[in-house]
XYZ file of C-alpha atoms in Angstrom:
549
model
C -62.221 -45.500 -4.444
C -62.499 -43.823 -1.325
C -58.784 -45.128 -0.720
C -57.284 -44.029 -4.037
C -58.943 -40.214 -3.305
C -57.213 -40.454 0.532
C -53.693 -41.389 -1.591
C -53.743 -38.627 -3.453
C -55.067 -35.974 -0.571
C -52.282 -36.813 0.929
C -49.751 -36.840 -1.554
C -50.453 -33.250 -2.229
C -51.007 -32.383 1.122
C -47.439 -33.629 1.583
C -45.863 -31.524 -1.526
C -47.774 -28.351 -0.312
C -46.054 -28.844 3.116
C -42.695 -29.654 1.667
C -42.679 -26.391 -0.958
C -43.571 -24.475 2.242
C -40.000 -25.527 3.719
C -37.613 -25.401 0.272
C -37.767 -23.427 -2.397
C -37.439 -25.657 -5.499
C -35.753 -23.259 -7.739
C -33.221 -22.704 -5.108
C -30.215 -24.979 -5.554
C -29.017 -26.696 -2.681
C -25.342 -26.836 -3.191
C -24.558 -23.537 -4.158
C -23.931 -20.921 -1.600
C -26.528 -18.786 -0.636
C -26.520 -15.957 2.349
C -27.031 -18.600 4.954
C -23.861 -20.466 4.139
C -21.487 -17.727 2.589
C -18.412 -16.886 4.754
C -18.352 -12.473 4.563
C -14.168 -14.059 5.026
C -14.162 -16.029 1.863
C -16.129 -13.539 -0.344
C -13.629 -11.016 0.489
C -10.525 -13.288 -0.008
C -12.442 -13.803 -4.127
C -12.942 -10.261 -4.281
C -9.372 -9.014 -3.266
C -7.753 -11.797 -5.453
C -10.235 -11.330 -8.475
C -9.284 -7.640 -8.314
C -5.511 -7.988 -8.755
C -6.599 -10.557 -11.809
C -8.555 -7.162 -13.260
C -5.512 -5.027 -12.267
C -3.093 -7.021 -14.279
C -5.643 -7.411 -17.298
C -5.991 -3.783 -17.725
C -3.298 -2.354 -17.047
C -1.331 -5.287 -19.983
C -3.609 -3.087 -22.797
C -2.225 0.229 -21.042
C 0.895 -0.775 -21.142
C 0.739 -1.682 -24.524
C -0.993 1.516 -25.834
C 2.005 3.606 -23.988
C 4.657 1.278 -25.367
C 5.981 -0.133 -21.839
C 5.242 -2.528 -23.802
C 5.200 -3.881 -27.446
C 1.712 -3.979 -29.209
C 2.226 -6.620 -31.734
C -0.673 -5.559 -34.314
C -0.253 -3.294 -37.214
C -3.286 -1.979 -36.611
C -5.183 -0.499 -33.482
C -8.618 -2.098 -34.454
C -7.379 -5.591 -34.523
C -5.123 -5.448 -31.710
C -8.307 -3.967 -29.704
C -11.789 -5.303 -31.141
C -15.131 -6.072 -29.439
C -13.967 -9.176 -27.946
C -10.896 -8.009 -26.024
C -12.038 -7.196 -23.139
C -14.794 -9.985 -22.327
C -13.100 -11.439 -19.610
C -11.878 -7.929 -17.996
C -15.927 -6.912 -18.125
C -17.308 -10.413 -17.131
C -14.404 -9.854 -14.005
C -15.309 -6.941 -13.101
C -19.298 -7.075 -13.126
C -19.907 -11.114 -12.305
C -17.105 -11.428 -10.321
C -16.022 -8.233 -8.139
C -19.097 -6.266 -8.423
C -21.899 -9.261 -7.819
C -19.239 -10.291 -4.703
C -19.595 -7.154 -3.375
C -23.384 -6.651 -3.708
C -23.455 -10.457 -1.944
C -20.928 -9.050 0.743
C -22.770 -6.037 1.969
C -25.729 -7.004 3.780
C -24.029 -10.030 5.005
C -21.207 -7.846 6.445
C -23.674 -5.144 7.942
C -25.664 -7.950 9.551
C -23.000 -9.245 11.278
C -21.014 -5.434 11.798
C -18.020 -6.718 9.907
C -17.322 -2.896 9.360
C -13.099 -3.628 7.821
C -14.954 -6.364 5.477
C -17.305 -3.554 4.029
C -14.461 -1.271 4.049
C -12.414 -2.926 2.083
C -14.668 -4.226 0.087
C -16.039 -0.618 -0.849
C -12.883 0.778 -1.601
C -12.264 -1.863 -4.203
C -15.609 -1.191 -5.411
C -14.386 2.629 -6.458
C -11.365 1.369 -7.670
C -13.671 -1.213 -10.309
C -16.251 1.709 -11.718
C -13.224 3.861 -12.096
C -11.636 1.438 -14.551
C -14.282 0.796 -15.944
C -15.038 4.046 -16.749
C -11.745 5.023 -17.712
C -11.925 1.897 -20.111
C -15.171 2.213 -21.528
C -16.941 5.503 -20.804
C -20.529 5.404 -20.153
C -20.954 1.882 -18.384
C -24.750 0.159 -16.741
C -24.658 0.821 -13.072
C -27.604 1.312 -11.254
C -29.450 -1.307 -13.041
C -26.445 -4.103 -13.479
C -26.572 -6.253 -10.803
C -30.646 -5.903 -10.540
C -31.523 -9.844 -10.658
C -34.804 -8.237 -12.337
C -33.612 -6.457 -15.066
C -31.615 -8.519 -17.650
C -30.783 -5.718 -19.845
C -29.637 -2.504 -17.878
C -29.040 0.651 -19.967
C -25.786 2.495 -19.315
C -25.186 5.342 -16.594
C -23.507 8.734 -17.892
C -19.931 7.556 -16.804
C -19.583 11.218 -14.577
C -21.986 9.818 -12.770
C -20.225 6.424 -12.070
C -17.265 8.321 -10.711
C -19.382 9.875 -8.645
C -20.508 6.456 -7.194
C -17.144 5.130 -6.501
C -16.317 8.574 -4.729
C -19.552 7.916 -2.676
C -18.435 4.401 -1.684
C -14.919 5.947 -1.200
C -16.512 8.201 1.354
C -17.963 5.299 2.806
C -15.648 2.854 3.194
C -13.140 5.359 5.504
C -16.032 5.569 8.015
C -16.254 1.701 7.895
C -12.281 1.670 8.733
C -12.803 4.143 11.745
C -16.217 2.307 13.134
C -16.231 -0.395 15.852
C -16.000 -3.649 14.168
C -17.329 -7.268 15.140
C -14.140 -9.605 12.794
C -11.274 -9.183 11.229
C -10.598 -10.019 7.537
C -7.817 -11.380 5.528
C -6.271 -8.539 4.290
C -3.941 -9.040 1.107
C -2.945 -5.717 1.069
C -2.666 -4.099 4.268
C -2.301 -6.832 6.969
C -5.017 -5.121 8.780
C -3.787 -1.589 9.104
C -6.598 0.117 8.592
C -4.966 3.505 8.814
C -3.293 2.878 5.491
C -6.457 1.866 3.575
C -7.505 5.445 5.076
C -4.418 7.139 3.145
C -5.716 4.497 -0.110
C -8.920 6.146 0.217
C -8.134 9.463 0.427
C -5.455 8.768 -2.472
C -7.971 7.399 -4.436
C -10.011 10.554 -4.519
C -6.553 12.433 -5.274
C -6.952 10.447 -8.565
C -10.463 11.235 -8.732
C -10.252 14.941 -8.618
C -6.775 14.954 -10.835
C -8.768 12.940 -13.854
C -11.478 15.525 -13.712
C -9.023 18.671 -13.759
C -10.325 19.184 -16.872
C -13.773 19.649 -16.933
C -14.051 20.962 -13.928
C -10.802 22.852 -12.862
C -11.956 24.986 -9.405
C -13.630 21.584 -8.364
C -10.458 19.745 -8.487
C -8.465 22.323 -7.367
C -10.341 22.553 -4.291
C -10.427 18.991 -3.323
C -6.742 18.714 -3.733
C -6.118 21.630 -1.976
C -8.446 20.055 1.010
C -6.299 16.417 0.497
C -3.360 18.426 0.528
C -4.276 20.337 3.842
C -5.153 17.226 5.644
C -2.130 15.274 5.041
C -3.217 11.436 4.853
C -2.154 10.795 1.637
C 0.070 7.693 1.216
C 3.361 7.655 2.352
C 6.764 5.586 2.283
C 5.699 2.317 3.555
C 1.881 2.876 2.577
C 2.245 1.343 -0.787
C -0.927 -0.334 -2.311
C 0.817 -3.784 -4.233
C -0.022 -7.118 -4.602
C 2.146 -9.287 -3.607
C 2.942 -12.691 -5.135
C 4.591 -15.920 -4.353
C 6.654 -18.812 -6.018
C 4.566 -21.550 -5.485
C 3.674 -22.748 -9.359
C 0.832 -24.886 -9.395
C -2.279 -25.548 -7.149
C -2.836 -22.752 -7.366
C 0.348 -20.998 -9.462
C 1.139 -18.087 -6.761
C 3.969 -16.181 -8.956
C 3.276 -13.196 -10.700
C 2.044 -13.834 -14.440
C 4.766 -12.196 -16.279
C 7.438 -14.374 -14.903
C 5.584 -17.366 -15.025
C 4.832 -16.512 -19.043
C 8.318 -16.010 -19.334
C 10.771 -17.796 -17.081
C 9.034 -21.243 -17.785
C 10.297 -21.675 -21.328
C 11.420 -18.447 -22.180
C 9.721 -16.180 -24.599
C 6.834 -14.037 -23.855
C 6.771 -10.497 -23.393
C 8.738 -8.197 -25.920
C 9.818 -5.617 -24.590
C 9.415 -1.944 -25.953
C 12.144 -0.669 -27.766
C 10.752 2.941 -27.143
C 10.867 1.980 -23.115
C 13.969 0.667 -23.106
C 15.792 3.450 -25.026
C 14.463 5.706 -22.610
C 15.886 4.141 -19.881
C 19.369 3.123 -21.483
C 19.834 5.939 -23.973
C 17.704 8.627 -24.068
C 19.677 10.769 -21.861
C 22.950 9.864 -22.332
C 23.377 7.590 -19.401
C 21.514 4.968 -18.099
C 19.100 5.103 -15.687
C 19.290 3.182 -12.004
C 16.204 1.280 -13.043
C 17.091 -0.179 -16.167
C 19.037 -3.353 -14.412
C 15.883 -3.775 -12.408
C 13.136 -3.480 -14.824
C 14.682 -5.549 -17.773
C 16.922 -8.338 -17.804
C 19.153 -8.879 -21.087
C 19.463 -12.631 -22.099
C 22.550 -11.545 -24.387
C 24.802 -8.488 -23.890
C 25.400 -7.504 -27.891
C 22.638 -7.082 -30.498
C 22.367 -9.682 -32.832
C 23.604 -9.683 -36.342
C 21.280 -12.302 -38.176
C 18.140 -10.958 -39.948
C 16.070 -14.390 -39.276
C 16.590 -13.904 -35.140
C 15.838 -9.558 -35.911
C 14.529 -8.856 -39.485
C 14.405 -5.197 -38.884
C 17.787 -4.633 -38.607
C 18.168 -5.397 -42.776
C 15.277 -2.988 -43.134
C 15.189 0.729 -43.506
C 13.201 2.681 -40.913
C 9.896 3.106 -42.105
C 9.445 7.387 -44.019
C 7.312 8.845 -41.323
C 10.198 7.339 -38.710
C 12.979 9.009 -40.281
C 11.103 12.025 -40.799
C 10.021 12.467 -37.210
C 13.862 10.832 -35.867
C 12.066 7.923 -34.458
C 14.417 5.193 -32.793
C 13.596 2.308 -34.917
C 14.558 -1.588 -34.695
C 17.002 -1.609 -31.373
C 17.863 1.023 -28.557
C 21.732 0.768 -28.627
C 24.001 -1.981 -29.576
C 24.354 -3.547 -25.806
C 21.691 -6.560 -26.241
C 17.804 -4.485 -25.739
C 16.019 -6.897 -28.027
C 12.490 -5.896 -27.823
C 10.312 -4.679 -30.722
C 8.763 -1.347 -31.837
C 4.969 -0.074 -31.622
C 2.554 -1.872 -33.780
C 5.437 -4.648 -35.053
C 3.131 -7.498 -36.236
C 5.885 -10.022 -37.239
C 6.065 -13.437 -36.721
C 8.329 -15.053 -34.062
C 11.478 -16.276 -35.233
C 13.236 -17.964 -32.470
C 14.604 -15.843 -30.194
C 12.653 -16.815 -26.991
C 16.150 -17.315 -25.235
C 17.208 -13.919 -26.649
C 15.042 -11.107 -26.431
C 15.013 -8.944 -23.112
C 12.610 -10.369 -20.250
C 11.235 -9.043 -17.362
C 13.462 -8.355 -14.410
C 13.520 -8.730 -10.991
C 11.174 -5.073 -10.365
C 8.062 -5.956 -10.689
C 7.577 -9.112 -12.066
C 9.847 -10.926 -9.515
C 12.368 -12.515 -12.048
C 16.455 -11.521 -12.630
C 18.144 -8.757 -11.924
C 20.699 -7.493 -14.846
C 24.253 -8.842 -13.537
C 25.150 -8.718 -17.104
C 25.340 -12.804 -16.943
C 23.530 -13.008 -20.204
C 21.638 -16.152 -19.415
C 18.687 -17.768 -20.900
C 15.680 -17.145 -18.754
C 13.742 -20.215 -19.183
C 14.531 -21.543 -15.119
C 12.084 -20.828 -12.935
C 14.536 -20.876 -9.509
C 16.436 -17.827 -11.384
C 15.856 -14.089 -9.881
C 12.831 -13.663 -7.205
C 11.495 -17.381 -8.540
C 8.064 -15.098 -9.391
C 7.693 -13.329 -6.077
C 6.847 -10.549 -7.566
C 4.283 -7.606 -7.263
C 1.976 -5.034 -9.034
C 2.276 -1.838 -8.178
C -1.383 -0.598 -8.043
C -0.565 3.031 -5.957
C 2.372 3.417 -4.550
C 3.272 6.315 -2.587
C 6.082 7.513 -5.454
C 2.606 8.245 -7.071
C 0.976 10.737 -4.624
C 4.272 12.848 -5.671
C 3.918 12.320 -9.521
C -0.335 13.407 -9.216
C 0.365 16.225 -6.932
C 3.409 17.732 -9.569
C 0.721 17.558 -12.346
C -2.024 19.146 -10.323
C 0.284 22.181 -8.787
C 1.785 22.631 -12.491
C -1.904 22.965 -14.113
C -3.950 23.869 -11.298
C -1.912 25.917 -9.427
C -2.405 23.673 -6.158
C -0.530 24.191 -2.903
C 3.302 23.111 -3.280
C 5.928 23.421 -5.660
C 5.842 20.892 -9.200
C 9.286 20.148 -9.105
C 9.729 19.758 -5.521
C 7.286 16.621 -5.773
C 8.328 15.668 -9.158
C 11.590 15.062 -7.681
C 10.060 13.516 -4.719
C 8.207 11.300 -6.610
C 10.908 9.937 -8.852
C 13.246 9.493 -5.339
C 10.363 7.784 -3.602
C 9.922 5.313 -6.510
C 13.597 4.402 -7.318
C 14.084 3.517 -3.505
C 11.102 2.023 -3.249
C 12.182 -0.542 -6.248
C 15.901 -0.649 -4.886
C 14.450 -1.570 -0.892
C 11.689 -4.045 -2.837
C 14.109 -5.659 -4.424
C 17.008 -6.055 -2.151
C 14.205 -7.420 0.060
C 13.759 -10.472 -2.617
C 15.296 -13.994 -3.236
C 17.232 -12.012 -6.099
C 19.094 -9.857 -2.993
C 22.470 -11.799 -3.346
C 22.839 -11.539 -7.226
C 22.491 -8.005 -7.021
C 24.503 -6.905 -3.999
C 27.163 -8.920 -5.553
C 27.031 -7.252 -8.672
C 27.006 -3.910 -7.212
C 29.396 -4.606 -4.476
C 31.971 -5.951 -7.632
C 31.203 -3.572 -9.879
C 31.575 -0.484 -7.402
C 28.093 0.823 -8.110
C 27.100 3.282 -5.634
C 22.933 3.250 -6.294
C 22.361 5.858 -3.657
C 25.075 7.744 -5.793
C 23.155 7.055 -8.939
C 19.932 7.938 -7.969
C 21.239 11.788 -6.493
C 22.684 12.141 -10.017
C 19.381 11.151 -11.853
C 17.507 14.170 -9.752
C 20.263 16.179 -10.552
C 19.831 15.859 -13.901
C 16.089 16.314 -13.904
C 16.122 19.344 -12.002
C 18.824 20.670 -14.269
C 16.299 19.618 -17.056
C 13.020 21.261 -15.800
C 14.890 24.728 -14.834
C 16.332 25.165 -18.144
C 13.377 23.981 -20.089
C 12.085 26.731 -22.745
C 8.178 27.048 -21.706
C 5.800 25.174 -19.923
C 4.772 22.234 -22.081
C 8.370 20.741 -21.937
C 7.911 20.793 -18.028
C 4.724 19.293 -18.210
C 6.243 16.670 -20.576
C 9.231 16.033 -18.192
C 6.475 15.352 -15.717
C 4.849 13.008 -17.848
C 8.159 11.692 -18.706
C 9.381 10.952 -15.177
C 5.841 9.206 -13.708
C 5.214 7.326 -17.087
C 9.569 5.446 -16.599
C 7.772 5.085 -13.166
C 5.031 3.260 -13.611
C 6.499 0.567 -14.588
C 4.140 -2.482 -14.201
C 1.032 -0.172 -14.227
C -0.610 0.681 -17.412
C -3.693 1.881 -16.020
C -2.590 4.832 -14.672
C 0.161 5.307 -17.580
C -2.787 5.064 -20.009
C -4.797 7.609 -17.991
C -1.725 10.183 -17.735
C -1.221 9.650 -21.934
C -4.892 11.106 -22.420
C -5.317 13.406 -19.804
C -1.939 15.131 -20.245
C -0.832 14.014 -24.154
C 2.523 13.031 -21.963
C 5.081 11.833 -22.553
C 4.623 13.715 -26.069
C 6.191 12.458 -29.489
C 5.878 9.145 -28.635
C 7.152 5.980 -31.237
C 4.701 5.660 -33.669
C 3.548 2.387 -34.932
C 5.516 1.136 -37.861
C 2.584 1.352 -40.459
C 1.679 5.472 -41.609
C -1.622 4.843 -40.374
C -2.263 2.578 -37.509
C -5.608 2.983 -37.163
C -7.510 5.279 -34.480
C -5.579 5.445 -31.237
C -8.573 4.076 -28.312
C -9.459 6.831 -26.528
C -11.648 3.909 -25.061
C -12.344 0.707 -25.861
C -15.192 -1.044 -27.709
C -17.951 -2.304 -25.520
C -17.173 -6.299 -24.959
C -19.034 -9.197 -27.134
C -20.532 -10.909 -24.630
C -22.346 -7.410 -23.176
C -23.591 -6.355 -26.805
C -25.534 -10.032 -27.820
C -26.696 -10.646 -23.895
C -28.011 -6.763 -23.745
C -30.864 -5.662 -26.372
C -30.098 -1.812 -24.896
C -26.810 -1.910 -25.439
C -25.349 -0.291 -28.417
C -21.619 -0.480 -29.933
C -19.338 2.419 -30.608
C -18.637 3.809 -33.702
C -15.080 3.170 -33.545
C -12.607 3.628 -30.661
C -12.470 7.255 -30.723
C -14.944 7.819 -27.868
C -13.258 9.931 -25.147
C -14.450 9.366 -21.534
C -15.875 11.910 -19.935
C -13.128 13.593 -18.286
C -11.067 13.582 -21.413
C -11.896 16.737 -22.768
C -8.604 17.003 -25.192
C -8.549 17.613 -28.659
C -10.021 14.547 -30.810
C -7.792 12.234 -33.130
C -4.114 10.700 -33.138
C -2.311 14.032 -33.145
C -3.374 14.601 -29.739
C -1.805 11.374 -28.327
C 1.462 11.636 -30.477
């Protein structure tokens, strides 16, 4: 007996000293903050935040036709579960990374890691306010609290400008490593400029609740003059490798595989081909034609049997195709099927998505060694950008400089930004050749596109046409960006009288979108909008449609 009792004594005594040394509802193989690498977190982070960049900005390029949105109908193009993986991305990717990084960074003075890491911080609560509104914050990544209520989304900005604030001391502090930087290759005085343009975008989306505010922090950016520049611009930059992982940028691999995704916009591309009576020196670079005349057969195009729909021919719409020289994309809101045309219908060029440039060789596009083989980019902020923000800001806010002086600036900065990007690519040869046999003089082109636009602005008739040649002029740039196209549509209405969708009434245009599935059945707080006519915060414009038409 008095063996059996020493067995046991001792079997306990042995578990009590064990739990002392483990704790059992740890798990051993998953990393913890005594095995994480500060290096690799930062590599998921960086990489997980061009994944969210693309996501996003595909709806907002959508919503301001760059794009074709192939639903009839707003609500089911853009319903509850949308956006799960953008939101999951965002808060148990990027976010809980970040939260992970921080002490391990300050414990070791990894000052660039927290830097970084910060800045893309800002960057996530500001698209996720801009996407949803009023988002949870200060409780969502509380291990404790499993269903956090939502912050006022004015004060979530005013979070990311916090860590914004933040992360440039971090850049300028003494610093014990170096990280991998996918953006910057360690120059830490352009993630300064980043920052600083950052809160450019910060003050310019609040112009309009709080006007003097953003004036004055504009006028201080202005003064201090570390704003991005040529060189400075903030892209992702992808490779051709395709598998293990797939490097290239999605839209070519979607496309240049086996041909078909991606329609383009036939509102988009008439702007750029036909709009103002001559095309303009991006249209070769942004789109790439797979067939140089429109086709004639209803089964490849049915709307070209069809009459425009009333409310198109009312409001002199283009409808169907922009021209007769081979733009095969689709209008807003066409729901049709797809008929084969995969090896017809305009793709994605060499600027940004890394595929062809236009040589008028009218080739399928289902090769992936064709064009920049994927190496392409997304053009988060480039410097073209600054220009574009500060025009809008000087024209409503009266802020130091002259609109048109950096609305021209703007559109020169971007076209040679795409022109030097692209020249710089696998695609260089195709397009030199084409230029050097066709006697195309791009610098030539480009002088007479400013030309034009300053012609434009002067003689417009009030002050709403300038704004809208301003909206205009960044939304052809931002090509590849629909987040900050999508911001410009409801801050400014701009570009106005855009393509409707084909049916009289789409549905309500999202002023934001509804809150994600998997947030409204894993949070008992969290309650779903009415519809998708919610403005954000900072969009104080008139409610309904009209306003975005």
């Amino acid at each position: 007996m008095k063996k059996k009792i020493y067995s046991l004594m001792l079997a306990f005594s042995t578990l009590f000293a064990v739990s002392c040394d483990l704790d059992l509802l740890e798990n051993p193989n998953a990393v913890n903050a005594d095995t994480a690498s500060p290096d690799f977190l930062l590599n998921n982070i960086q990489l997980d935040y061009q994944n969210l960049f693309n996501t996003i900005g595909n709806h907002g390029m959508r919503l301001t036709r760059m794009l074709n949105q192939g639903s009839a109908q707003y609500e089911g193009a853009y319903t509850p579960t949308t956006t799960n993986g953008y939101w999951s991305n965002a808060y148990a990717n990027i976010l809980q990374d970040i939260q992970f990084l921080e002490p391990l960074a300050e414990e070791g003075n990894f000052q660039r890691h927290l830097g970084i890491a910060k800045t893309i911080k800002a960057m996530v609560l500001f698209n996720l306010v801009d996407s949803y509104g009023d988002i949870p914050f200060s409780q969502a990544l509380d291990p404790t609290e499993f269903n956090p209520a939502t912050d006022s989304g004015e004060s979530v900005y005013d979070a990311a400008l916090a860590a914004l604030n933040e992360a440039a001391g971090h850049f300028s502090a003494e610093s014990a490593g170096e990280p991998n930087d996918y953006y910057y290759g360690g120059d830490y005085d352009k993630w300064v400029r980043m920052v600083n343009t950052l809160k450019l975008r910060y003050y310019l989306n609040r112009r309009l609740i709080d006007a003097s505010g953003s004036t004055s922090g504009i006028n201080a950016l202005i003064s201090e003059d570390n704003l991005l520049q040529e060189g400075d611009d903030f892209v992702f930059q992808f490779g051709t490798r395709n598998a293990d992982p797939d490097s290239r940028h999605p839209r070519f691999a979607g496309q240049y595989t086996s041909g078909g995704g991606d329609y383009q916009s036939t509102y988009y591309m008439w702007h750029l081909t036909e709009q103002k009576g001559f095309d303009d020196p991006r249209a070769r670079f942004y789109f790439y034609r797979q067939t140089l005349v429109n086709s004639t057969n209803s089964d490849e195009i049915e709307c070209i049997t069809q009459l425009p729909p009333a409310h198109y021919l009312v409001g002199g719409f283009i409808y169907c195709l922009p021209g007769d020289r081979g733009y095969w994309g689709r209008d807003h809101l066409d729901p049709d099927g797809i008929p084969p045309d995969g090896l017809l219908r305009t793709a994605w060029g060499v600027y940004p998505a890394g595929g062809r440039f236009d040589d008028d060789s009218a080739t399928p596009v289902n090769d992936p060694s064709l064009g920049a083989q994927g190496a392409g980019i997304h053009p988060i902020m480039l410097a073209a950008y600054v220009d574009f923000m500060l025009a809008e800001a000087a024209f409503t806010l009266d802020t130091s400089g002259d609109a048109k002086e950096y609305l021209l600036s703007g559109i020169e900065k971007q076209m040679n930004y795409m022109i030097d990007w692209s020249l710089a690519s696998a695609d260089a040869g195709n397009i030199s050749a084409f230029l050097t046999e066709e006697e195309i003089d791009l610098e030539e082109e480009v002088m007479d596109y400013l030309a034009y636009v300053d012609d434009e602005f002067d003689g417009a008739e009030d002050d709403d046409e300038r704004l809208n040649i301003i909206g205009r002029e960044y939304w052809l740039a931002l090509y590849g960006n629909g987040i900050e196209a999508y911001n410009l549509y409801r801050r400014t209405g701009k570009p106005d009288n855009m393509q409707p969708g084909l049916e009289p009434n789409p549905g309500v245009f999202p002023r934001s979108f509804f809150y994600p599935n998997n947030y409204m059945v894993t949070n008992i707080n969290a309650q779903q909008k009415a519809d998708q006519s919610v403005q954000v915060f900072w969009d104080n414009n008139p409610s309904g449609n009209a306003w975005v038409y």
